[in-house]
XYZ file of C-alpha atoms in Angstrom:
471
model
C 108.711 82.042 81.169
C 111.508 84.188 79.802
C 113.896 82.738 82.387
C 113.086 79.159 81.409
C 113.487 79.886 77.699
C 116.789 81.677 78.221
C 118.068 78.741 80.270
C 117.140 76.377 77.463
C 119.160 78.378 74.910
C 116.688 80.880 73.530
C 117.544 84.542 73.434
C 115.101 87.216 74.598
C 114.823 90.303 72.407
C 112.712 93.442 72.245
C 113.123 93.678 68.478
C 109.873 92.394 67.000
C 111.203 92.363 63.459
C 114.125 89.998 64.126
C 112.187 87.671 66.422
C 111.194 84.229 65.168
C 108.451 83.744 67.764
C 106.247 86.048 69.791
C 105.087 84.904 73.218
C 102.042 87.042 74.030
C 100.959 87.253 77.673
C 97.301 88.256 77.828
C 94.947 89.882 80.329
C 91.183 89.348 80.403
C 90.183 92.027 82.929
C 89.135 94.599 80.332
C 87.998 94.538 76.720
C 90.812 96.914 75.552
C 93.416 94.449 76.864
C 91.829 91.663 74.825
C 91.700 93.942 71.786
C 95.427 94.589 72.194
C 96.100 90.852 72.131
C 94.021 90.428 68.976
C 95.929 93.236 67.243
C 99.293 91.751 68.257
C 98.306 88.354 66.835
C 97.247 90.003 63.564
C 100.588 91.835 63.351
C 102.522 88.639 64.030
C 100.685 86.773 61.286
C 101.343 89.562 58.778
C 105.061 89.397 59.613
C 105.142 85.606 59.378
C 106.016 85.091 63.043
C 105.299 82.007 65.122
C 102.929 82.782 68.027
C 102.373 81.300 71.494
C 99.643 82.695 73.761
C 99.818 82.776 77.555
C 97.728 84.407 80.277
C 94.067 84.795 81.101
C 92.376 85.394 77.747
C 93.250 81.989 76.342
C 92.668 80.231 79.673
C 89.286 81.850 80.299
C 87.982 81.523 76.736
C 90.014 78.867 74.879
C 87.476 78.757 72.025
C 87.958 82.449 71.206
C 88.039 82.747 67.420
C 91.174 84.883 67.083
C 93.381 82.379 68.989
C 92.111 79.417 66.982
C 94.967 77.150 65.895
C 97.557 78.866 68.101
C 99.639 77.220 70.807
C 98.638 78.116 74.353
C 100.361 77.947 77.758
C 97.812 77.842 80.590
C 98.158 80.112 83.607
C 99.293 77.204 85.811
C 101.456 75.577 83.132
C 104.097 78.253 82.580
C 106.812 75.835 83.715
C 106.124 73.923 80.464
C 106.588 76.897 78.157
C 109.740 75.398 76.616
C 107.782 72.339 75.462
C 105.129 74.523 73.863
C 107.667 76.756 72.097
C 109.599 73.726 70.794
C 106.463 72.150 69.366
C 105.349 75.459 67.850
C 108.647 75.768 65.999
C 107.988 72.281 64.606
C 104.688 73.508 63.199
C 102.444 71.932 65.832
C 99.675 73.578 67.845
C 99.889 72.683 71.556
C 97.458 73.684 74.311
C 98.153 73.073 78.006
C 95.352 74.178 80.348
C 95.567 71.843 83.356
C 95.746 72.972 86.990
C 98.551 72.102 89.400
C 97.261 69.821 92.139
C 98.428 67.844 95.126
C 96.050 64.927 95.144
C 92.714 66.548 94.373
C 93.576 69.974 95.853
C 94.615 72.918 93.697
C 97.977 74.493 94.590
C 99.495 77.875 93.794
C 100.933 76.942 90.415
C 104.384 76.524 88.905
C 107.299 76.430 91.343
C 108.474 79.782 92.716
C 112.080 78.613 92.273
C 112.108 78.548 88.469
C 114.807 80.643 86.749
C 113.630 84.159 86.016
C 114.511 87.181 83.911
C 113.351 90.307 85.722
C 112.050 93.278 83.771
C 113.707 95.383 86.465
C 116.689 93.618 88.097
C 116.065 95.515 91.343
C 112.445 94.378 91.718
C 111.222 90.832 92.375
C 107.533 90.054 91.866
C 106.279 87.089 93.880
C 102.796 85.691 93.285
C 101.741 84.357 96.686
C 98.528 82.733 95.439
C 96.463 82.302 92.300
C 92.714 82.401 91.852
C 90.333 83.891 94.389
C 87.363 83.247 96.655
C 85.043 85.827 95.099
C 82.261 85.506 92.519
C 82.139 89.095 91.224
C 79.485 89.343 88.525
C 81.570 91.553 86.202
C 84.898 89.693 86.442
C 86.193 87.133 83.954
C 89.517 86.532 85.723
C 87.897 83.905 87.941
C 87.078 81.915 84.785
C 90.787 81.813 83.937
C 92.408 81.610 87.367
C 89.878 79.444 89.165
C 89.595 78.881 92.896
C 92.170 80.023 95.432
C 95.510 78.225 95.435
C 98.182 79.477 97.867
C 101.915 78.797 97.986
C 103.363 77.590 101.314
C 104.941 80.251 103.546
C 108.382 78.627 103.377
C 108.397 78.675 99.557
C 107.589 82.391 99.474
C 110.132 83.297 102.158
C 112.862 81.293 100.436
C 112.086 82.924 97.100
C 112.319 86.334 98.732
C 115.639 85.557 100.415
C 117.065 84.195 97.170
C 115.978 87.357 95.352
C 117.672 89.613 97.904
C 120.804 87.475 97.565
C 120.714 88.133 93.814
C 120.725 91.912 94.312
C 117.006 92.697 94.408
C 116.179 95.738 96.543
C 112.375 95.619 96.455
C 109.881 92.741 96.534
C 106.287 93.047 95.364
C 103.857 90.464 96.737
C 101.030 90.044 94.245
C 97.968 87.956 93.498
C 94.362 88.370 92.434
C 93.643 89.013 96.132
C 96.479 88.990 98.665
C 94.041 89.262 101.579
C 92.640 85.819 100.784
C 96.102 84.255 100.980
C 96.323 80.999 102.904
C 92.638 80.368 103.548
C 92.901 77.206 101.467
C 95.952 75.846 103.325
C 95.169 76.876 106.902
C 97.407 79.945 107.255
C 96.875 83.720 107.015
C 98.418 86.702 105.275
C 99.754 88.176 108.551
C 101.461 84.866 109.363
C 103.246 85.031 106.008
C 104.212 88.670 106.454
C 105.551 88.239 109.986
C 107.892 85.573 108.612
C 108.831 87.488 105.471
C 109.888 90.715 107.187
C 112.508 88.740 109.104
C 114.533 88.213 105.921
C 114.320 91.720 104.404
C 117.872 93.141 104.473
C 118.613 96.676 105.595
C 117.931 99.159 102.808
C 115.412 96.897 101.052
C 111.623 97.122 100.989
C 108.445 95.065 100.602
C 105.316 96.263 98.787
C 101.991 94.484 99.264
C 99.600 93.994 96.374
C 95.839 94.356 96.054
C 93.488 93.048 98.718
C 89.703 93.089 98.709
C 87.933 94.535 101.787
C 86.188 91.360 103.076
C 89.435 89.576 103.905
C 91.552 92.445 105.181
C 88.807 93.237 107.725
C 89.798 90.118 109.645
C 93.411 91.275 110.044
C 93.284 95.035 110.560
C 95.293 95.062 113.791
C 98.035 92.865 112.317
C 98.085 94.761 109.031
C 98.566 98.050 110.850
C 101.592 96.580 112.612
C 103.088 95.155 109.425
C 102.487 98.294 107.344
C 104.256 100.308 110.050
C 107.378 98.154 109.788
C 110.348 100.223 108.524
C 111.044 97.806 105.658
C 107.456 97.586 104.428
C 105.889 100.359 102.372
C 102.934 101.979 104.134
C 100.835 101.399 101.041
C 97.806 99.243 100.330
C 95.583 98.868 97.268
C 91.995 98.218 98.395
C 89.511 98.446 95.483
C 86.054 99.725 96.420
C 84.580 99.608 92.862
C 81.368 101.383 93.971
C 80.125 103.157 97.080
C 76.477 102.164 96.767
C 75.548 99.111 98.830
C 72.941 98.219 96.218
C 75.510 98.169 93.431
C 78.040 96.326 95.593
C 75.424 93.648 96.223
C 74.688 93.368 92.495
C 78.425 93.059 91.886
C 78.607 90.354 94.607
C 81.478 92.190 96.262
C 80.595 90.842 99.741
C 81.118 94.066 101.689
C 79.361 97.380 102.277
C 80.520 100.955 101.930
C 80.705 101.151 105.730
C 83.053 98.158 105.852
C 85.318 99.662 103.195
C 85.387 102.935 105.141
C 86.263 101.028 108.299
C 89.348 99.606 106.565
C 90.485 103.036 105.349
C 89.736 104.872 108.605
C 91.406 102.226 110.777
C 94.606 102.073 108.734
C 94.845 105.857 108.393
C 94.568 106.162 112.160
C 97.010 103.376 113.035
C 99.505 103.976 110.196
C 99.821 107.769 109.904
C 100.529 108.880 106.349
C 99.584 105.542 104.759
C 98.686 105.584 101.085
C 95.424 103.813 100.279
C 94.873 103.283 96.559
C 91.489 102.220 95.218
C 89.494 101.494 92.045
C 86.021 102.478 90.892
C 83.861 101.184 88.047
C 81.656 103.781 86.344
C 78.435 102.651 84.703
C 77.810 99.211 86.151
C 74.433 98.140 84.658
C 72.372 98.613 87.827
C 74.056 101.870 88.907
C 71.589 104.760 89.188
C 72.514 108.444 89.291
C 72.003 108.358 93.064
C 74.275 105.320 93.348
C 76.984 107.028 91.342
C 76.726 110.167 93.473
C 77.664 108.044 96.484
C 80.852 107.061 94.681
C 81.633 110.706 93.909
C 81.044 111.587 97.557
C 83.495 108.858 98.594
C 86.166 110.277 96.273
C 85.594 113.738 97.753
C 85.750 112.389 101.303
C 88.994 110.425 101.133
C 90.968 112.202 98.384
C 92.806 109.029 97.441
C 96.339 109.785 96.150
C 95.952 106.914 93.675
C 92.574 106.231 92.064
C 91.971 103.909 89.094
C 88.817 104.992 87.251
C 87.370 102.410 84.880
C 84.364 102.308 82.599
C 82.262 99.179 82.868
C 83.043 96.687 80.105
C 80.769 93.639 79.793
C 83.000 90.566 79.739
C 81.537 87.625 77.799
C 80.298 84.805 79.987
C 79.864 86.902 83.131
C 76.496 87.550 84.813
C 76.909 91.322 84.363
C 77.212 90.877 80.599
C 73.591 89.680 80.555
C 72.325 92.776 82.365
C 70.842 95.734 80.510
C 73.660 98.180 79.829
C 73.654 101.898 80.635
C 74.001 103.993 77.442
C 77.656 104.582 76.524
C 77.324 108.380 76.599
C 76.099 108.246 80.211
C 78.954 105.952 81.203
C 81.469 108.328 79.624
C 79.896 111.285 81.410
C 80.152 109.531 84.780
C 83.769 108.636 84.085
C 84.470 112.269 83.217
C 82.830 113.522 86.448
C 84.861 111.151 88.594
C 88.077 112.094 86.774
C 87.410 115.825 87.182
C 87.009 115.471 90.946
C 90.146 113.348 91.235
C 92.270 115.675 89.083
C 91.389 118.660 91.287
C 92.820 116.945 94.369
C 96.502 117.471 95.174
C 97.448 115.023 97.936
C 101.141 115.913 98.223
C 101.094 119.690 98.722
C 101.658 119.399 102.470
C 104.867 117.423 101.888
C 106.739 120.338 100.327
C 109.943 120.958 102.288
C 109.903 117.575 104.047
C 113.057 115.471 104.344
C 112.390 111.874 103.326
C 114.229 108.606 102.825
C 113.682 106.990 99.422
C 114.749 103.819 97.612
C 115.672 104.416 93.951
C 114.613 101.579 91.627
C 113.440 102.975 88.283
C 114.152 105.400 85.441
C 111.482 108.068 84.884
C 109.567 108.141 81.603
C 111.343 111.386 80.634
C 114.659 109.496 80.885
C 116.072 112.522 82.734
C 115.306 111.469 86.292
C 115.442 108.430 88.509
C 112.337 107.367 90.416
C 112.477 106.537 94.101
C 109.716 105.775 96.565
C 109.402 106.977 100.134
C 107.892 105.014 103.021
C 104.379 105.738 101.716
C 105.252 104.649 98.176
C 104.947 108.185 96.822
C 106.860 108.617 93.573
C 109.861 110.890 94.123
C 111.909 112.159 91.167
C 115.638 112.745 91.678
C 118.450 113.694 89.262
C 119.612 110.869 87.021
C 123.130 110.597 88.404
C 125.293 107.508 88.074
C 125.447 105.549 91.295
C 121.988 106.496 92.591
C 120.151 103.513 91.099
C 119.414 100.902 93.747
C 120.479 103.190 96.572
C 118.659 104.485 99.621
C 118.919 108.285 99.665
C 117.802 111.128 101.890
C 116.090 113.900 99.925
C 114.420 117.224 100.582
C 111.140 117.698 98.710
C 111.416 120.806 96.529
C 108.318 120.390 94.342
C 104.987 118.583 94.487
C 102.689 117.657 91.620
C 99.504 115.701 91.158
C 101.250 112.338 90.855
C 104.815 112.976 92.010
C 107.255 114.677 94.342
C 110.625 116.082 93.315
C 113.593 115.880 95.667
C 117.134 117.164 95.965
C 119.733 114.870 97.498
C 120.634 115.619 101.102
C 122.529 112.416 101.918
C 123.679 109.385 99.949
C 124.200 105.834 101.195
C 122.269 103.072 102.813
C 119.264 103.608 105.054
C 120.102 104.467 108.640
C 118.411 103.983 112.005
C 116.391 100.972 110.876
C 115.669 98.805 113.919
C 117.032 95.252 113.873
C 113.867 94.014 115.561
C 110.272 95.125 115.726
C 107.410 93.889 117.880
C 103.678 94.056 117.412
C 101.250 94.675 120.286
C 100.875 90.915 120.776
C 104.614 90.536 121.382
C 105.313 88.779 118.058
C 108.982 89.516 117.424
C 110.601 90.343 114.083
C 114.102 88.880 114.449
C 116.698 90.207 111.992
C 118.053 86.955 110.565
C 118.249 88.227 107.004
C 122.000 87.624 106.721
C 121.761 83.972 107.771
C 118.822 83.297 105.479
C 120.543 84.942 102.522
C 123.695 82.893 103.112
C 121.625 79.704 103.265
C 119.892 80.561 100.025
C 123.213 81.416 98.366
C 124.615 78.011 99.258
C 121.477 76.303 97.926
C 121.672 78.177 94.635
C 125.379 77.857 93.834
C 124.562 75.214 91.237
C 121.985 77.490 89.629
C 124.381 80.417 89.611
C 127.029 78.256 87.942
C 124.734 76.796 85.296
C 122.551 79.737 84.367
C 123.200 83.001 82.616
C 120.165 85.207 82.915
C 119.870 87.731 80.128
C 118.239 90.816 81.581
C 116.644 93.144 79.048
C 113.793 95.521 78.563
C 110.605 93.640 77.630
C 107.178 94.823 76.616
C 104.740 94.841 79.513
C 102.379 92.421 77.773
C 104.770 90.938 75.205
C 107.759 88.650 75.328
C 109.443 88.283 71.937
C 111.765 85.359 71.375
C 114.133 84.216 68.709
C 116.242 81.109 68.362
C 119.828 81.241 69.548
C 121.495 79.371 66.704
C 124.356 77.425 68.205
């Protein structure tokens, strides 16, 4: 959205006070996220700012009182954001909620080839599909995003190649559920990934987004091959939510604890060192003390390096919201117990003294270090020295913490000894045609490069703030 507005002559700013219009991108997963949106709208009104709402809150609950009278861009209508902003400046309220379709079939959404302003110029985020196949009883995202809609493989590969041509060093593939990709258009996630790795240049990396257990179970062999590829992070986010089969059934998660464990055990065996991240929900309405103990036992068993611990929040309109809630003090106590177990686990201690290759893409929150990631997507802090950003470096790990490693530079420069081809056990070849693909994309985008000036700036995670560029 920011890219389209910049192309049309608007200027993106992070200064809320000088902005004429706030474009608020909302999330409906948790109640606190919705509360944040409400507070931002209140602040905008007090300051006399124009407001446009985007994202899942407005799409999933368009009659919500606090967005009454405001302009809204639906989750599949972001390519029309300029129209909505123009009309809002004229004093009109515009709401676009329709889905993108080919005939009667839902598709992924707005084109992947729209102009873009990246929050981090080194990282490209590609949504490979929207919506999902699940019917989780606690989740409101399905109300906003709808059924699964996948982008064609060629569109995703071309977007990736174009991004690398523009200087991106790391691509994140995201969606509500990457494992479900392609089931609506007759292809699979591994088919996409086998094509995508062919165009990843040397020294660049791919990170896969969240996948639910039911779908990844069908592709474990292929996923082990892909996650072992030298230009793909050995990292996967697989949310378990609860370890009790009874609770999982009440959540309509469509898998058992044993099936989740099969995913983790298989990938840890086939991809040594892989990082598996997961989520848990504490205090789901039907969760007993015995059920919750199973979740604690799972945390103890696997010692996940990354664990997202969430309290249950009843989302309006979901089946779980109609269930009898567990008292808030009990939910908080369960959350505390899970957090205490997790905080006592130190997953990186054994890596002290190791020599690792990292890709540096971010500035640390202390503004004194750069952040790089090794093959397993561990966060590695290095000195903030000019020239390191965007580079592949060899480091020796000198310190380990709960959530980070610290490294000293051993060697600078691009990654070395990365094979130009890689084959899986079924003899599917990864040919290294990245250079040709990038050149093709460059030639296709010369017109774009000539016409567009993308203003790259720091933006709020949930907030784009715009003001008119008076010409």
